[in-house]
Short mmCIF file of C-alpha atoms in Angstrom, two decimals:
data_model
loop_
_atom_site.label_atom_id
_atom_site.label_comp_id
_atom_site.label_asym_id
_atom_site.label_seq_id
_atom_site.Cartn_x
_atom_site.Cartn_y
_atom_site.Cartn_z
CA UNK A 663 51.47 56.80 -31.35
CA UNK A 664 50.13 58.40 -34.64
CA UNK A 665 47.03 59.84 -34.97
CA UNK A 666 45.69 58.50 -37.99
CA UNK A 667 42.68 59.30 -40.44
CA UNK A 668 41.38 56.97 -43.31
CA UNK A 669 38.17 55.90 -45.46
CA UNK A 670 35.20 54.09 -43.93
CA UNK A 671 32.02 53.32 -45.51
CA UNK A 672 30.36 56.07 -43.83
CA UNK A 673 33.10 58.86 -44.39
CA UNK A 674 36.45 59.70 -42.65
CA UNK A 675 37.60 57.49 -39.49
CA UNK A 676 39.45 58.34 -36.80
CA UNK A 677 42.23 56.50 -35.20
CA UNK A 678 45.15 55.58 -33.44
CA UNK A 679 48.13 52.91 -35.20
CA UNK A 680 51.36 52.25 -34.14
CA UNK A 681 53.53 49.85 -36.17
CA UNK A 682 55.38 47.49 -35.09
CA UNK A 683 58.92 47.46 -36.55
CA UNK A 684 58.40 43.62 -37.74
CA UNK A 685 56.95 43.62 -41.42
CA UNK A 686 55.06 40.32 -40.87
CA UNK A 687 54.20 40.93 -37.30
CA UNK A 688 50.55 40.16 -36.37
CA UNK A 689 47.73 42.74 -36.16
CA UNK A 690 45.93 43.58 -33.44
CA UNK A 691 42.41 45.64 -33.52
CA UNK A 692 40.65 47.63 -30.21
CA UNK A 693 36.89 47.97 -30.83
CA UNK A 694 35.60 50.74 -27.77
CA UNK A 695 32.30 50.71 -26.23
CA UNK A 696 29.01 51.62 -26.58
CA UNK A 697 29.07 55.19 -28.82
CA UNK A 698 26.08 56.68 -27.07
CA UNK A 699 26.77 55.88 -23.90
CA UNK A 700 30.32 57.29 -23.43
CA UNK A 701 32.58 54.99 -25.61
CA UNK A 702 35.41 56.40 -27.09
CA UNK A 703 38.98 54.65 -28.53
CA UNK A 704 40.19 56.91 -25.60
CA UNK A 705 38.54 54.94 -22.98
CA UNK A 706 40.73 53.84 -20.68
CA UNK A 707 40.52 50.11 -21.11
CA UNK A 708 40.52 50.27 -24.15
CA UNK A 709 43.75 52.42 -24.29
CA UNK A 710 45.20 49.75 -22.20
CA UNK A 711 44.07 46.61 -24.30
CA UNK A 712 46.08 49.22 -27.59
CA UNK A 713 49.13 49.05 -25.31
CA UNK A 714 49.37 45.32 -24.01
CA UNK A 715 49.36 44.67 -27.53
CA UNK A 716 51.72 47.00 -28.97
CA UNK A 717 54.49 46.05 -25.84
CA UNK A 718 54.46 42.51 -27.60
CA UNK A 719 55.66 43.26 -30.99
CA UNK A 720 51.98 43.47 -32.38
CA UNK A 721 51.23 46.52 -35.32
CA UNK A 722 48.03 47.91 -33.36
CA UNK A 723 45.00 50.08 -34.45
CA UNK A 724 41.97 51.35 -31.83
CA UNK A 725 39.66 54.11 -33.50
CA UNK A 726 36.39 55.54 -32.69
CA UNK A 727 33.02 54.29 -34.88
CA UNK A 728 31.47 56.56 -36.77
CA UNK A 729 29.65 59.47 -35.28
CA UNK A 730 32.30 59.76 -32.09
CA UNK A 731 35.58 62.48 -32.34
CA UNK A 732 36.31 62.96 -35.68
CA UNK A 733 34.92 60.21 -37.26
CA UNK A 734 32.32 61.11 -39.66
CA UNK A 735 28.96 59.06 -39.96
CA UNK A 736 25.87 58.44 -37.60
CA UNK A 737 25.23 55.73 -35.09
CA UNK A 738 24.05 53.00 -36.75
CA UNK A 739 23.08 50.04 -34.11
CA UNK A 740 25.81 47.83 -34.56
CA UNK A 741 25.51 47.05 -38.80
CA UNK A 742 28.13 50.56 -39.59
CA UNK A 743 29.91 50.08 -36.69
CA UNK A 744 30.40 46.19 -37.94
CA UNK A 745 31.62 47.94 -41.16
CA UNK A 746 33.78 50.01 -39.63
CA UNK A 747 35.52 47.89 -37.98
CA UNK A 748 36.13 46.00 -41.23
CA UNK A 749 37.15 49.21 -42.87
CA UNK A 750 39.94 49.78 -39.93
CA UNK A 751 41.83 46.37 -40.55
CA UNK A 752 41.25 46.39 -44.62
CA UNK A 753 43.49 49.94 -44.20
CA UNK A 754 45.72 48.60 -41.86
CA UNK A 755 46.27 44.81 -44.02
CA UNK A 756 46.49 47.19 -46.87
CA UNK A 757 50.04 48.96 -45.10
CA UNK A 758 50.88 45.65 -43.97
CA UNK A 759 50.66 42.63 -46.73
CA UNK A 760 53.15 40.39 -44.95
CA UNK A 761 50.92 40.39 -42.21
CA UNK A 762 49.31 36.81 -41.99
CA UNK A 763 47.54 36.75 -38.31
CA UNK A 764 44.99 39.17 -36.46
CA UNK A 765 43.57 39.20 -33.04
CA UNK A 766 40.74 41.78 -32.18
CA UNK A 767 40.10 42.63 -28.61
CA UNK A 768 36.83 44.43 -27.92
CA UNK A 769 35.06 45.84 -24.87
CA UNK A 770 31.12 46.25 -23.95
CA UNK A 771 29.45 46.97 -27.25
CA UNK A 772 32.96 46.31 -28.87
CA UNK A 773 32.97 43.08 -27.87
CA UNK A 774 30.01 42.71 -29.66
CA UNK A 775 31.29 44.11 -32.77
CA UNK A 776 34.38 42.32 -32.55
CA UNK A 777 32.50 38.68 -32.80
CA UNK A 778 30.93 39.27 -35.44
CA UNK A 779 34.12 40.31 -37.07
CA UNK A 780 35.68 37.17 -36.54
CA UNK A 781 32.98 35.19 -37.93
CA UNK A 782 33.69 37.18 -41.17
CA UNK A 783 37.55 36.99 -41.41
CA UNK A 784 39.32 33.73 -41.14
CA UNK A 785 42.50 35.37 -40.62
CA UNK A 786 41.59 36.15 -36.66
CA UNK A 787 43.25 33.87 -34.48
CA UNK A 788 42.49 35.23 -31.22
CA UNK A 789 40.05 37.47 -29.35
CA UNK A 790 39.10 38.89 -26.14
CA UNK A 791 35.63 39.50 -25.00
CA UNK A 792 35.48 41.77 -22.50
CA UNK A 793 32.14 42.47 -20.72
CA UNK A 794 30.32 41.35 -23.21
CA UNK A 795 26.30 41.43 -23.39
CA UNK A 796 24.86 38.38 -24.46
CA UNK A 797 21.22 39.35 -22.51
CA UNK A 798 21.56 42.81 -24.84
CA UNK A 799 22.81 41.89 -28.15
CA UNK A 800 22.09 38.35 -29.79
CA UNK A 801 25.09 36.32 -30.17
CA UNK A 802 23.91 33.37 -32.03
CA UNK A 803 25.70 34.15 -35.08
CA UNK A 804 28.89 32.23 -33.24
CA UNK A 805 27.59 29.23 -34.86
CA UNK A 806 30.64 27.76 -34.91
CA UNK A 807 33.01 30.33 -33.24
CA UNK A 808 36.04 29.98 -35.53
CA UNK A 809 38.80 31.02 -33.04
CA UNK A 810 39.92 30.55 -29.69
CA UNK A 811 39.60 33.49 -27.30
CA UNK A 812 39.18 34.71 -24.12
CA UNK A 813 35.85 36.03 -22.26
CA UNK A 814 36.35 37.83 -19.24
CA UNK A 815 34.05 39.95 -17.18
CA UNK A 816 32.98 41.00 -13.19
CA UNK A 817 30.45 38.66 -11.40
CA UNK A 818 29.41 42.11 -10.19
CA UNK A 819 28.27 43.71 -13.86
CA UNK A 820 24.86 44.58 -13.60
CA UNK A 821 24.45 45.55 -17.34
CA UNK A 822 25.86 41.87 -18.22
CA UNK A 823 25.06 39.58 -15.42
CA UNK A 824 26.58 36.99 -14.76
CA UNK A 825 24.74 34.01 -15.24
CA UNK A 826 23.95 35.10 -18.94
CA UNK A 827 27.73 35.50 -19.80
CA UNK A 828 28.09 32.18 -18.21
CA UNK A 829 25.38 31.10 -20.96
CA UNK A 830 26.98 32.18 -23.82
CA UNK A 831 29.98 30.62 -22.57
CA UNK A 832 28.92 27.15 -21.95
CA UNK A 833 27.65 27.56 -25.33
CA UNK A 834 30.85 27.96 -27.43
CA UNK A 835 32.86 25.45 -25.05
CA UNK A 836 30.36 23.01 -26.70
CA UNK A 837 32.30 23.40 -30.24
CA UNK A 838 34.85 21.44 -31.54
CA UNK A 839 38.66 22.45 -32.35
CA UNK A 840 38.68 25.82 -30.08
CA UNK A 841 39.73 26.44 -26.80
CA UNK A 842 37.32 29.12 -24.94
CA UNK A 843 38.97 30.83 -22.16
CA UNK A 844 36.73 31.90 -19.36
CA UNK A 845 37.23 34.32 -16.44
CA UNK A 846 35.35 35.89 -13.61
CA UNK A 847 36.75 38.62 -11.61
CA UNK A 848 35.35 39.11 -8.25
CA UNK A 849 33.52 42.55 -7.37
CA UNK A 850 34.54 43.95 -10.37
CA UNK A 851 31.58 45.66 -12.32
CA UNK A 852 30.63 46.70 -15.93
CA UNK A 853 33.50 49.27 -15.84
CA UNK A 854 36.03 47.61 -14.19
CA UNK A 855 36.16 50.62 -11.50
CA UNK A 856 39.45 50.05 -8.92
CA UNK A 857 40.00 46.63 -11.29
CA UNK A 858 41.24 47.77 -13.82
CA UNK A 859 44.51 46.53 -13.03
CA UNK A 860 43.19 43.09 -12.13
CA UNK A 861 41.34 42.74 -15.89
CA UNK A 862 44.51 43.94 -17.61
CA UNK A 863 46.82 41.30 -15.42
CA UNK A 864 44.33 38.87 -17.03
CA UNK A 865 44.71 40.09 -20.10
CA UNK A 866 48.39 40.01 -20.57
CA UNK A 867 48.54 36.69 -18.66
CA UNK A 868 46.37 34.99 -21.16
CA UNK A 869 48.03 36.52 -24.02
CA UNK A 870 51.39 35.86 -23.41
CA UNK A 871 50.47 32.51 -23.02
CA UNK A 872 48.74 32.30 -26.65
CA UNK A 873 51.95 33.51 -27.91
CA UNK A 874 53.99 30.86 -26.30
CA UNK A 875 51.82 28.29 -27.67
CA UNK A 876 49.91 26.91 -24.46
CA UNK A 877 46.10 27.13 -24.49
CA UNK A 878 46.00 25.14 -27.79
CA UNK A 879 42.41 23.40 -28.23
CA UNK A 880 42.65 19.43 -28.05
CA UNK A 881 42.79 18.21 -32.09
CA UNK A 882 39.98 16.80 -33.27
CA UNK A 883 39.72 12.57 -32.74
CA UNK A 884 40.96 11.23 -36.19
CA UNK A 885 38.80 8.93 -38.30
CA UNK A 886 39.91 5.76 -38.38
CA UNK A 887 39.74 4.12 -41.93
#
């Protein structure tokens, strides 16, 4: 897996790509967690999520936001990190023009992140949420979410309970034309610890049944002239 290095807005990024060998294969994008509390693109969820993806045939990128390893740059609250993460799939679209799909799969703080980079590129067609923090960070820019996804966190997280996941949920299975995949895994908490396996078994299951065309959202009732 190549250790890579290329232009953000705040200075040099660090990263990790592996191509796939198909030139129009889809793209897949690992944001990690929280930068000043630990998160790294080395964390090992997030190392995971980089190799469920690659196993299926998908060109995959996870690197670490500014200010963490060797990426240059300070913490910047979510707004650089948003750029960032922009940044990393402009450079890897840029190697990969026959590329036509995305899916970005982020975790904690990444999660975060990763929303908000769906809202801004219609070529994401999938996502996973994973621990996200809807009592933390404000998610009402998902207004509509344009994708389908998945959401998946412990009903033991303590830093995202439950019940305010389950909000943000019930929220975007309101909308139209997308089908929002929700699951709970018992006793697991913020950090997945001894479930790691369990989360990642979701994971894959839910993928590989994107990419064999189940989970398709109902099509919208036609007008009748």
């Amino acid at each position: 897996m190549p250790e890579v290095i290329f232009n953000g807005p705040a200075g040099r990024l660090e990263g990790r790509y592996q191509p796939s060998k198909e030139k129009s294969a889809p793209i897949a994008i690992i944001l990690h967690p929280h930068p000043q509390f630990g998160g790294t693109m080395n964390n090992p969820i997030v190392y995971q999520l980089f190799y469920m993806f690659q196993k299926r045939g998908f060109t995959t990128l996870r690197f670490n936001f500014r200010s963490i390893g060797r990426s240059q740059g300070e913490f910047d609250h979510g707004a650089g990190e948003l750029s960032d993460a922009a940044s990393a799939l402009d450079w890897v679209q840029s190697l990969h023009p026959d590329s036509k799909s995305c899916w970005v799969a982020g975790y904690s703080f990444g999660a975060w992140i990763g929303m908000q980079l769906l809202m801004r590129r219609p070529e994401i067609e999938g996502f996973m949420s994973i621990a996200p923090q809807p009592n933390i960070y404000d998610f009402s820019f998902l207004a509509p979410c344009p994708s389908s996804g998945l959401i998946i966190h412990g009903d033991a997280d303590k830093v995202a309970p439950e019940k305010d996941v389950q909000g943000l949920v019930d929220k975007l299975k309101t909308q139209k034309g997308i089908l929002i995949t929700h699951k709970t895994i018992p006793g697991a908490n913020h950090f997945f610890n001894g479930q790691v396996e369990t989360l990642m078994s979701e994971c894959e299951d839910y993928l590989d049944r994107r990419l064999d065309g189940d989970l398709v959202p109902e099509p919208a009732a036609k007008r009748i002239r």
